[in-house]
Short mmCIF file of C-alpha atoms and ligand atoms in Angstrom, two decimals:
data_model
loop_
_atom_site.label_atom_id
_atom_site.label_comp_id
_atom_site.label_asym_id
_atom_site.label_seq_id
_atom_site.Cartn_x
_atom_site.Cartn_y
_atom_site.Cartn_z
CA MET A 1 30.55 -37.78 -128.75
CA LYS A 2 27.75 -37.43 -126.00
CA PHE A 3 26.68 -40.67 -124.56
CA PHE A 4 22.51 -41.86 -125.14
CA VAL A 5 21.24 -44.72 -123.05
CA ASP A 6 19.09 -47.55 -125.07
CA THR A 7 16.47 -48.24 -122.37
CA ALA A 8 13.48 -47.83 -120.64
CA ASP A 9 15.09 -49.01 -117.20
CA ILE A 10 14.76 -46.50 -114.82
CA ASP A 11 17.26 -47.59 -111.98
CA ALA A 12 19.66 -48.69 -114.59
CA ILE A 13 19.38 -45.05 -116.49
CA ARG A 14 19.15 -43.51 -112.63
CA GLU A 15 22.67 -45.29 -111.82
CA LEU A 16 24.18 -44.03 -114.97
CA ASN A 17 22.76 -40.28 -114.76
CA ASP A 18 23.99 -39.59 -111.02
CA LEU A 19 27.68 -40.33 -112.69
CA GLY A 20 26.94 -37.96 -115.42
CA MET A 21 27.44 -40.68 -117.85
CA VAL A 22 23.69 -39.43 -119.61
CA ASP A 23 23.21 -36.66 -122.53
CA GLY A 24 19.89 -38.77 -123.49
CA VAL A 25 17.65 -41.05 -123.67
CA THR A 26 16.55 -43.48 -126.16
CA THR A 27 13.69 -46.03 -125.84
CA ASN A 28 12.17 -47.29 -129.10
CA PRO A 29 8.18 -49.97 -128.68
CA SER A 30 10.47 -53.22 -128.11
CA LEU A 31 12.48 -51.54 -125.21
CA ILE A 32 9.43 -49.77 -123.18
CA HIS A 33 7.86 -53.70 -124.28
CA LYS A 34 10.90 -55.25 -122.41
CA SER A 35 10.81 -52.84 -119.35
CA GLY A 36 6.60 -53.62 -119.04
CA ARG A 37 5.99 -50.06 -117.99
CA ASP A 38 3.53 -47.98 -118.86
CA PHE A 39 5.06 -46.47 -121.85
CA LYS A 40 3.45 -42.46 -121.45
CA GLU A 41 4.08 -42.90 -118.11
CA VAL A 42 7.95 -43.98 -117.95
CA THR A 43 8.42 -41.76 -120.51
CA ARG A 44 7.88 -38.91 -118.41
CA GLU A 45 9.66 -39.92 -115.39
CA ILE A 46 12.58 -40.20 -117.46
CA ALA A 47 12.27 -37.01 -119.39
CA ASP A 48 11.76 -35.81 -115.26
CA MET A 49 14.95 -37.53 -114.54
CA VAL A 50 16.88 -36.43 -117.06
CA ASP A 51 17.90 -32.88 -118.60
CA GLY A 52 19.18 -34.75 -121.82
CA PRO A 53 16.46 -35.01 -124.75
CA VAL A 54 14.99 -37.97 -124.12
CA SER A 55 13.28 -40.26 -127.43
CA ALA A 56 9.71 -41.40 -127.36
CA GLU A 57 8.60 -43.82 -130.77
CA VAL A 58 5.22 -43.40 -133.15
CA VAL A 59 3.92 -47.42 -134.25
CA ALA A 60 1.22 -45.79 -136.53
CA LEU A 61 2.29 -46.23 -140.50
CA ASP A 62 0.20 -42.95 -142.36
CA ALA A 63 2.09 -39.55 -141.96
CA ASP A 64 -1.84 -38.17 -139.45
CA THR A 65 -1.21 -40.12 -137.45
CA MET A 66 2.40 -40.26 -136.55
CA LEU A 67 2.05 -36.48 -136.44
CA ALA A 68 -1.33 -37.24 -133.79
CA GLU A 69 1.36 -39.24 -132.18
CA GLY A 70 3.82 -37.07 -132.39
CA ARG A 71 2.17 -34.20 -131.12
CA HIS A 72 0.81 -36.00 -128.21
CA LEU A 73 4.14 -37.70 -127.57
CA ALA A 74 5.66 -33.66 -127.55
CA GLU A 75 3.07 -32.70 -125.33
CA ILE A 76 4.51 -34.89 -122.34
CA ALA A 77 7.76 -32.86 -121.46
CA PRO A 78 9.68 -30.18 -122.79
CA ASN A 79 12.25 -32.45 -123.83
CA VAL A 80 10.78 -35.05 -125.90
CA CYS A 81 12.34 -36.12 -129.10
CA VAL A 82 10.22 -37.43 -131.22
CA LYS A 83 11.58 -40.70 -133.06
CA VAL A 84 9.96 -41.38 -136.26
CA PRO A 85 11.12 -43.95 -138.58
CA LEU A 86 13.01 -43.82 -142.14
CA THR A 87 9.74 -44.24 -144.35
CA TRP A 88 7.80 -41.47 -146.27
CA ALA A 89 5.73 -40.64 -143.92
CA GLY A 90 8.78 -40.05 -141.26
CA LEU A 91 9.97 -38.05 -142.66
CA LYS A 92 6.51 -35.83 -143.66
CA THR A 93 6.56 -36.19 -139.65
CA CYS A 94 9.94 -35.00 -139.20
CA LYS A 95 9.49 -31.97 -140.87
CA THR A 96 6.13 -30.61 -140.09
CA LEU A 97 7.13 -31.59 -136.39
CA THR A 98 11.29 -29.88 -136.78
CA ASP A 99 9.59 -26.69 -137.97
CA ALA A 100 6.69 -26.79 -135.05
CA GLY A 101 10.57 -27.00 -133.08
CA THR A 102 9.96 -30.03 -132.05
CA GLN A 103 13.65 -32.35 -131.40
CA VAL A 104 12.92 -35.12 -134.31
CA ASN A 105 14.80 -38.46 -133.87
CA VAL A 106 14.99 -40.08 -137.41
CA THR A 107 15.19 -43.63 -136.62
CA LEU A 108 16.31 -47.18 -138.32
CA CYS A 109 18.05 -46.01 -141.31
CA PHE A 110 20.43 -48.13 -143.19
CA SER A 111 22.01 -46.55 -145.71
CA VAL A 112 23.69 -43.38 -147.08
CA ASN A 113 20.21 -41.69 -149.42
CA GLN A 114 17.86 -42.22 -146.09
CA ALA A 115 21.04 -39.72 -143.88
CA LEU A 116 20.23 -37.21 -147.06
CA LEU A 117 16.77 -37.16 -146.14
CA ALA A 118 16.77 -36.57 -142.92
CA ALA A 119 18.51 -34.08 -142.70
CA LYS A 120 17.20 -32.66 -145.79
CA ALA A 121 13.58 -33.20 -143.62
CA GLY A 122 15.15 -31.08 -140.79
CA ALA A 123 15.95 -33.17 -138.53
CA THR A 124 17.55 -33.19 -135.51
CA TYR A 125 18.88 -36.03 -135.28
CA VAL A 126 19.64 -39.65 -137.81
CA SER A 127 19.88 -42.95 -135.97
CA PRO A 128 22.20 -45.81 -138.60
CA PHE A 129 22.32 -48.60 -136.97
CA ILE A 130 24.95 -50.43 -136.43
CA GLY A 131 24.71 -53.82 -135.32
CA ARG A 132 21.84 -54.23 -137.44
CA LEU A 133 24.38 -54.26 -140.23
CA ASP A 134 27.22 -56.43 -138.16
CA ASP A 135 24.57 -59.10 -138.55
CA LEU A 136 24.48 -58.82 -141.85
CA ASN A 137 27.96 -58.56 -142.58
CA LEU A 138 28.04 -56.02 -143.36
CA ASP A 139 30.00 -53.49 -142.33
CA GLY A 140 27.53 -50.82 -139.48
CA MET A 141 31.03 -47.99 -138.59
CA GLU A 142 32.02 -48.41 -142.23
CA LEU A 143 27.43 -45.97 -142.38
CA ILE A 144 27.98 -43.84 -139.22
CA ARG A 145 31.62 -42.18 -141.62
CA GLU A 146 30.55 -42.46 -144.48
CA ILE A 147 27.46 -39.72 -143.60
CA ARG A 148 29.86 -37.84 -141.98
CA GLU A 149 32.16 -37.10 -144.52
CA VAL A 150 28.51 -36.75 -146.37
CA TYR A 151 26.72 -34.04 -143.90
CA ASP A 152 30.95 -32.46 -142.89
CA ASN A 153 30.53 -31.82 -147.05
CA PHE A 154 27.30 -29.87 -147.57
CA ALA A 155 27.13 -29.21 -143.61
CA PHE A 156 24.24 -30.23 -142.87
CA ASP A 157 23.22 -29.20 -138.63
CA THR A 158 21.56 -33.16 -138.04
CA ARG A 159 23.93 -34.85 -135.94
CA ILE A 160 24.65 -39.08 -136.37
CA LEU A 161 23.25 -40.71 -133.59
CA SER A 162 24.72 -44.35 -133.72
CA ALA A 163 22.26 -46.21 -132.32
CA SER A 164 22.11 -50.15 -132.23
CA ILE A 165 25.44 -50.27 -130.09
CA ARG A 166 25.86 -54.37 -129.65
CA THR A 167 30.19 -53.92 -128.15
CA VAL A 168 31.86 -51.48 -126.36
CA ASN A 169 34.12 -51.66 -129.87
CA HIS A 170 31.44 -49.87 -132.22
CA MET A 171 31.55 -47.38 -128.39
CA LYS A 172 35.55 -46.37 -129.97
CA GLU A 173 34.63 -46.97 -133.36
CA ALA A 174 31.24 -43.90 -133.46
CA ALA A 175 34.17 -41.55 -131.58
CA LEU A 176 36.23 -41.93 -133.75
CA ALA A 177 33.81 -41.54 -137.24
CA GLY A 178 33.29 -38.50 -135.66
CA SER A 179 29.27 -39.41 -134.62
CA ASP A 180 27.87 -36.57 -133.07
CA VAL A 181 26.11 -39.20 -130.25
CA ALA A 182 25.79 -42.90 -128.85
CA THR A 183 23.15 -44.53 -127.27
CA ALA A 184 24.37 -47.83 -126.02
CA PRO A 185 22.29 -50.79 -123.12
CA PRO A 186 23.62 -49.74 -119.58
CA GLY A 187 25.94 -52.87 -119.20
CA VAL A 188 27.87 -51.46 -122.82
CA ILE A 189 28.30 -48.41 -120.69
CA ARG A 190 29.41 -49.96 -117.60
CA LYS A 191 31.97 -51.84 -119.89
CA MET A 192 33.62 -49.05 -121.03
CA ALA A 193 35.39 -49.35 -118.03
CA ASP A 194 36.94 -52.94 -118.11
CA HIS A 195 40.32 -53.64 -118.20
CA PRO A 196 42.05 -56.50 -117.06
CA LEU A 197 45.58 -54.60 -116.41
CA THR A 198 43.63 -52.10 -114.86
CA ASP A 199 42.38 -55.50 -112.84
CA ALA A 200 46.01 -56.83 -112.25
CA GLY A 201 47.77 -53.87 -112.00
CA LEU A 202 45.06 -53.05 -108.96
CA GLN A 203 45.49 -56.85 -107.60
CA ALA A 204 49.25 -55.40 -107.48
CA PHE A 205 49.50 -52.80 -105.99
CA LEU A 206 46.85 -54.18 -103.69
CA LYS A 207 50.11 -56.26 -102.47
CA ASP A 208 52.52 -54.76 -102.40
CA TRP A 209 50.85 -51.84 -99.92
CA GLU A 210 49.07 -55.25 -98.02
CA SER A 211 53.05 -55.88 -97.39
CA THR A 212 53.38 -52.53 -96.32
CA GLY A 213 51.21 -52.71 -92.90
CA GLN A 214 49.97 -49.09 -93.15
CA LYS A 215 46.62 -48.17 -93.36
CA ILE A 216 45.00 -45.24 -94.94
CA LEU A 217 41.49 -45.10 -92.09
O1 LIG B 1 18.85 -47.45 -131.29
C1 LIG B 1 18.33 -48.90 -131.39
C2 LIG B 1 18.33 -50.03 -130.11
O2 LIG B 1 17.61 -50.15 -129.64
C3 LIG B 1 18.24 -52.17 -131.51
O3 LIG B 1 19.43 -51.76 -130.95
O4 LIG B 1 20.70 -54.10 -131.19
O5 LIG B 1 17.97 -54.14 -131.66
O6 LIG B 1 19.79 -54.28 -133.04
P1 LIG B 1 19.48 -53.40 -131.85
#
């Protein structure tokens, strides 16, 4: 499973990218707002830093303006992936952009039928939002499993990009469900390294090592 980082925080992306943990980056208007940075400037900076796709989201609601925005965003860098909402206008924009060779991430997907439409429109990625379904007492991960099954049934090329990931368990479950990509906040990716038995084991090793009186350096 590929790891995308769901943030517009340059320092956090750099730290994970230096460790080889970043296969791509996703942003959205809320994350741009949180960063306090100029949208195009920060998108260019991220796209220069990482090799993989960098999702940048349109904000228009009608297809014509959305397409114009998408084309504009695609010019920022060759690895910009235009993010469009899963609306009829978004699907139209997706079809036109992907036909022209631009990568498109269709976001705000909450059902298998929506994911089917995204695939038919040629989306490079579809982004089902796990956490927001869980928020409603629905099973976000079940949606990932169902989309996986449907895409495999018909050999669709669209990649499943699990989004709205909030916990390390979401990462594990997304990988088990066969999600192609998971996009997670930097903190969730860092937390994947944590285990209380690792900490306890390390403490025990260090205590015994101290008793030997030896030094490595
Ligand atoms: O990838 C989409 C993500 O940014 C939304 O996450 O936690 O706001 O539902 P969240």
